Amino acid sequence: MAVTPLKAVIIPVTVLTQNCTLVWCTATMKAAVVDPGGDLPRIAAAIAQAGVTVEKILLTHGHIDHAGAARPLADQLGVAIEGPHEADRYWLERLDETGRQWGLDGTPFEPDRWLVERDTVTIGDLVLDVYETPGHSAGSVIFHHPPSRFALVGDVLFQGSVGRSDLPGGDHRQLIATIVTKLWPLGSETAFIPGHGQPSTFAHERATNSFVSDAALAA
């Protein structure tokens, strides 16, 4: 049986039950932590259980539950932070302020690398494509690994729902357009891990999601 090149484990963090995700290359056992919003001991335990070496942190966007612990974790592990798009600088500069509002710890920072459309990020031997996906936040991005038919979509799309768009930089019409023009072309068979809730596939959401199903959009 062929070994899958990519594995991922969801690590629920913060009172908002955000899906921090540990993603790794099975050939090299090199990993990335995606959206470490908090609960660093829980993230450390997942890293140890997987037996991987984390080489970077990836961020889909700058909201507190996704990025609040990125700087402390990066310092702890001695790794770089990549993402999101620079349009989310607003949020990253205010992580301490928004953290106080939500009762979370937040450390402001600037990532080592801002990401833009057509960039790629590497995890061991894996190469993931970056897409700009504004609507939930102005600087949201997603990560797609074509060989695995797998995507990490942050809070753009959920099982049965879509991201909120009422925070600064959000735009509901733009969010729907992003899903249709950026996510759907990646293929209905694509499985995705959202920022909250259960994983799903684009096919399932196109058939059932009351916001962006084919039937809903045609109505």
GROMACS .gro file of C-alpha atoms in nm:
model
  219
    1MET     CA    1   0.000   0.000   0.000
    2ALA     CA    2   0.135   0.342  -0.094
    3VAL     CA    3   0.213   0.575   0.194
    4THR     CA    4   0.030   0.906   0.178
    5PRO     CA    5   0.279   1.193   0.141
    6LEU     CA    6   0.090   1.421   0.381
    7LYS     CA    7  -0.066   1.367   0.720
    8ALA     CA    8  -0.257   1.613   0.938
    9VAL     CA    9  -0.387   1.616   1.294
   10ILE     CA   10  -0.633   1.871   1.431
   11ILE     CA   11  -0.548   2.023   1.769
   12PRO     CA   12  -0.849   2.214   1.910
   13VAL     CA   13  -0.726   2.528   2.090
   14THR     CA   14  -0.869   2.825   2.282
   15VAL     CA   15  -1.219   2.874   2.418
   16LEU     CA   16  -1.327   2.925   2.056
   17THR     CA   17  -1.231   2.564   1.971
   18GLN     CA   18  -1.015   2.667   1.680
   19ASN     CA   19  -0.866   2.395   1.461
   20CYS     CA   20  -0.492   2.440   1.497
   21THR     CA   21  -0.350   2.178   1.259
   22LEU     CA   22  -0.023   1.988   1.265
   23VAL     CA   23   0.069   1.896   0.906
   24TRP     CA   24   0.369   1.688   0.812
   25CYS     CA   25   0.558   1.526   0.528
   26THR     CA   26   0.566   1.151   0.582
   27ALA     CA   27   0.889   1.114   0.382
   28THR     CA   28   1.090   1.352   0.600
   29MET     CA   29   0.877   1.382   0.918
   30LYS     CA   30   0.916   1.760   0.890
   31ALA     CA   31   0.606   1.949   0.999
   32ALA     CA   32   0.430   2.284   1.015
   33VAL     CA   33   0.193   2.412   1.280
   34VAL     CA   34  -0.096   2.591   1.114
   35ASP     CA   35  -0.286   2.861   1.308
   36PRO     CA   36  -0.155   2.820   1.665
   37GLY     CA   37  -0.410   3.035   1.845
   38GLY     CA   38  -0.318   2.924   2.197
   39ASP     CA   39  -0.283   2.629   2.434
   40LEU     CA   40   0.088   2.574   2.365
   41PRO     CA   41   0.119   2.269   2.595
   42ARG     CA   42  -0.153   2.095   2.395
   43ILE     CA   43   0.027   2.176   2.069
   44ALA     CA   44   0.358   2.053   2.214
   45ALA     CA   45   0.195   1.725   2.319
   46ALA     CA   46   0.059   1.669   1.967
   47ILE     CA   47   0.401   1.738   1.815
   48ALA     CA   48   0.563   1.488   2.051
   49GLN     CA   49   0.298   1.223   1.987
   50ALA     CA   50   0.341   1.254   1.610
   51GLY     CA   51   0.718   1.230   1.641
   52VAL     CA   52   0.777   1.512   1.394
   53THR     CA   53   1.016   1.806   1.372
   54VAL     CA   54   0.839   2.138   1.324
   55GLU     CA   55   1.019   2.360   1.075
   56LYS     CA   56   0.774   2.651   1.045
   57ILE     CA   57   0.443   2.805   1.144
   58LEU     CA   58   0.182   2.884   0.880
   59LEU     CA   59  -0.106   3.128   0.928
   60THR     CA   60  -0.427   3.148   0.727
   61HIS     CA   61  -0.520   3.484   0.878
   62GLY     CA   62  -0.456   3.716   1.168
   63HIS     CA   63  -0.749   3.672   1.406
   64ILE     CA   64  -0.665   3.606   1.771
   65ASP     CA   65  -0.784   3.244   1.784
   66HIS     CA   66  -0.561   3.159   1.488
   67ALA     CA   67  -0.252   3.370   1.551
   68GLY     CA   68  -0.245   3.463   1.920
   69ALA     CA   69   0.030   3.219   2.017
   70ALA     CA   70   0.225   3.221   1.690
   71ARG     CA   71   0.511   3.437   1.815
   72PRO     CA   72   0.563   3.253   2.146
   73LEU     CA   73   0.553   2.918   1.965
   74ALA     CA   74   0.795   3.037   1.697
   75ASP     CA   75   1.035   3.159   1.964
   76GLN     CA   76   1.001   2.835   2.158
   77LEU     CA   77   1.071   2.619   1.852
   78GLY     CA   78   1.318   2.853   1.681
   79VAL     CA   79   1.121   2.858   1.355
   80ALA     CA   80   0.985   3.117   1.113
   81ILE     CA   81   0.625   3.232   1.068
   82GLU     CA   82   0.487   3.241   0.712
   83GLY     CA   83   0.158   3.411   0.631
   84PRO     CA   84  -0.096   3.546   0.613
   85HIS     CA   85  -0.125   3.817   0.346
   86GLU     CA   86  -0.009   4.161   0.460
   87ALA     CA   87  -0.366   4.294   0.450
   88ASP     CA   88  -0.406   4.126   0.790
   89ARG     CA   89  -0.129   4.337   0.945
   90TYR     CA   90  -0.412   4.525   1.119
   91TRP     CA   91  -0.498   4.214   1.320
   92LEU     CA   92  -0.144   4.098   1.394
   93GLU     CA   93  -0.054   4.438   1.538
   94ARG     CA   94  -0.353   4.419   1.776
   95LEU     CA   95  -0.329   4.063   1.905
   96ASP     CA   96  -0.273   4.179   2.263
   97GLU     CA   97  -0.573   4.413   2.244
   98THR     CA   98  -0.809   4.160   2.086
   99GLY     CA   99  -0.678   3.893   2.320
  100ARG     CA  100  -0.793   4.095   2.619
  101GLN     CA  101  -1.137   4.127   2.461
  102TRP     CA  102  -1.167   3.748   2.429
  103GLY     CA  103  -0.984   3.651   2.746
  104LEU     CA  104  -0.694   3.508   2.545
  105ASP     CA  105  -0.321   3.570   2.540
  106GLY     CA  106  -0.207   3.745   2.224
  107THR     CA  107   0.143   3.856   2.123
  108PRO     CA  108   0.168   4.110   1.836
  109PHE     CA  109   0.430   4.035   1.571
  110GLU     CA  110   0.521   4.064   1.205
  111PRO     CA  111   0.567   3.733   1.024
  112ASP     CA  112   0.897   3.641   0.866
  113ARG     CA  113   0.721   3.614   0.532
  114TRP     CA  114   0.397   3.768   0.408
  115LEU     CA  115   0.223   3.550   0.148
  116VAL     CA  116   0.061   3.642  -0.183
  117GLU     CA  117  -0.123   3.462  -0.461
  118ARG     CA  118   0.088   3.204  -0.647
  119ASP     CA  119   0.339   3.174  -0.363
  120THR     CA  120   0.423   2.826  -0.241
  121VAL     CA  121   0.518   2.703   0.104
  122THR     CA  122   0.715   2.389   0.177
  123ILE     CA  123   0.683   2.133   0.454
  124GLY     CA  124   0.964   1.883   0.415
  125ASP     CA  125   0.927   1.756   0.058
  126LEU     CA  126   0.569   1.884   0.030
  127VAL     CA  127   0.490   2.194  -0.176
  128LEU     CA  128   0.161   2.369  -0.099
  129ASP     CA  129   0.009   2.638  -0.319
  130VAL     CA  130  -0.104   2.967  -0.163
  131TYR     CA  131  -0.424   3.143  -0.267
  132GLU     CA  132  -0.543   3.483  -0.151
  133THR     CA  133  -0.896   3.433  -0.016
  134PRO     CA  134  -1.034   3.760   0.125
  135GLY     CA  135  -1.382   3.800   0.266
  136HIS     CA  136  -1.357   3.668   0.621
  137SER     CA  137  -1.056   3.891   0.669
  138ALA     CA  138  -0.878   4.105   0.411
  139GLY     CA  139  -0.558   3.903   0.435
  140SER     CA  140  -0.689   3.547   0.453
  141VAL     CA  141  -0.503   3.281   0.255
  142ILE     CA  142  -0.551   2.908   0.206
  143PHE     CA  143  -0.299   2.629   0.151
  144HIS     CA  144  -0.357   2.357  -0.109
  145HIS     CA  145  -0.161   2.036  -0.171
  146PRO     CA  146  -0.274   1.913  -0.515
  147PRO     CA  147  -0.126   1.559  -0.497
  148SER     CA  148  -0.318   1.490  -0.176
  149ARG     CA  149  -0.633   1.675  -0.287
  150PHE     CA  150  -0.618   1.853   0.047
  151ALA     CA  151  -0.661   2.212   0.161
  152LEU     CA  152  -0.637   2.415   0.479
  153VAL     CA  153  -0.894   2.692   0.443
  154GLY     CA  154  -0.898   2.875   0.775
  155ASP     CA  155  -1.230   3.050   0.834
  156VAL     CA  156  -1.322   3.093   0.468
  157LEU     CA  157  -1.544   2.784   0.451
  158PHE     CA  158  -1.687   2.548   0.713
  159GLN     CA  159  -1.885   2.227   0.700
  160GLY     CA  160  -2.234   2.365   0.642
  161SER     CA  161  -2.143   2.732   0.674
  162VAL     CA  162  -1.902   3.009   0.579
  163GLY     CA  163  -1.684   3.248   0.775
  164ARG     CA  164  -1.825   3.555   0.946
  165SER     CA  165  -1.773   3.881   0.762
  166ASP     CA  166  -1.879   4.142   1.018
  167LEU     CA  167  -1.531   4.213   1.158
  168PRO     CA  168  -1.300   4.485   1.017
  169GLY     CA  169  -1.180   4.381   0.672
  170GLY     CA  170  -1.466   4.135   0.622
  171ASP     CA  171  -1.698   4.140   0.321
  172HIS     CA  172  -1.970   3.879   0.274
  173ARG     CA  173  -2.011   3.922  -0.102
  174GLN     CA  174  -1.635   3.901  -0.145
  175LEU     CA  175  -1.627   3.588   0.072
  176ILE     CA  176  -1.884   3.409  -0.143
  177ALA     CA  177  -1.699   3.512  -0.459
  178THR     CA  178  -1.374   3.386  -0.307
  179ILE     CA  179  -1.523   3.043  -0.237
  180VAL     CA  180  -1.664   3.011  -0.587
  181THR     CA  181  -1.362   3.143  -0.776
  182LYS     CA  182  -1.075   3.017  -0.561
  183LEU     CA  183  -1.191   2.704  -0.379
  184TRP     CA  184  -1.428   2.529  -0.619
  185PRO     CA  185  -1.175   2.525  -0.908
  186LEU     CA  186  -0.942   2.318  -0.688
  187GLY     CA  187  -1.174   2.022  -0.746
  188SER     CA  188  -1.484   1.880  -0.582
  189GLU     CA  189  -1.286   1.581  -0.453
  190THR     CA  190  -1.068   1.811  -0.241
  191ALA     CA  191  -1.091   1.745   0.133
  192PHE     CA  192  -1.042   2.041   0.363
  193ILE     CA  193  -0.981   2.125   0.725
  194PRO     CA  194  -1.162   2.444   0.829
  195GLY     CA  195  -1.073   2.679   1.111
  196HIS     CA  196  -1.357   2.545   1.325
  197GLY     CA  197  -1.573   2.234   1.316
  198GLN     CA  198  -1.537   1.912   1.123
  199PRO     CA  199  -1.343   1.849   0.800
  200SER     CA  200  -1.543   1.815   0.480
  201THR     CA  201  -1.503   1.807   0.103
  202PHE     CA  202  -1.582   2.070  -0.154
  203ALA     CA  203  -1.823   1.821  -0.316
  204HIS     CA  204  -2.018   1.789   0.008
  205GLU     CA  205  -2.040   2.166   0.052
  206ARG     CA  206  -2.145   2.223  -0.309
  207ALA     CA  207  -2.426   1.973  -0.250
  208THR     CA  208  -2.541   2.074   0.098
  209ASN     CA  209  -2.404   2.409   0.221
  210SER     CA  210  -2.694   2.655   0.255
  211PHE     CA  211  -2.467   2.951   0.175
  212VAL     CA  212  -2.260   2.827  -0.121
  213SER     CA  213  -2.418   2.508  -0.255
  214ASP     CA  214  -2.477   2.506  -0.628
  215ALA     CA  215  -2.850   2.519  -0.562
  216ALA     CA  216  -2.821   2.811  -0.320
  217LEU     CA  217  -2.609   3.014  -0.559
  218ALA     CA  218  -2.846   2.943  -0.848
  219ALA     CA  219  -3.152   3.058  -0.655
   0.00000   0.00000   0.00000
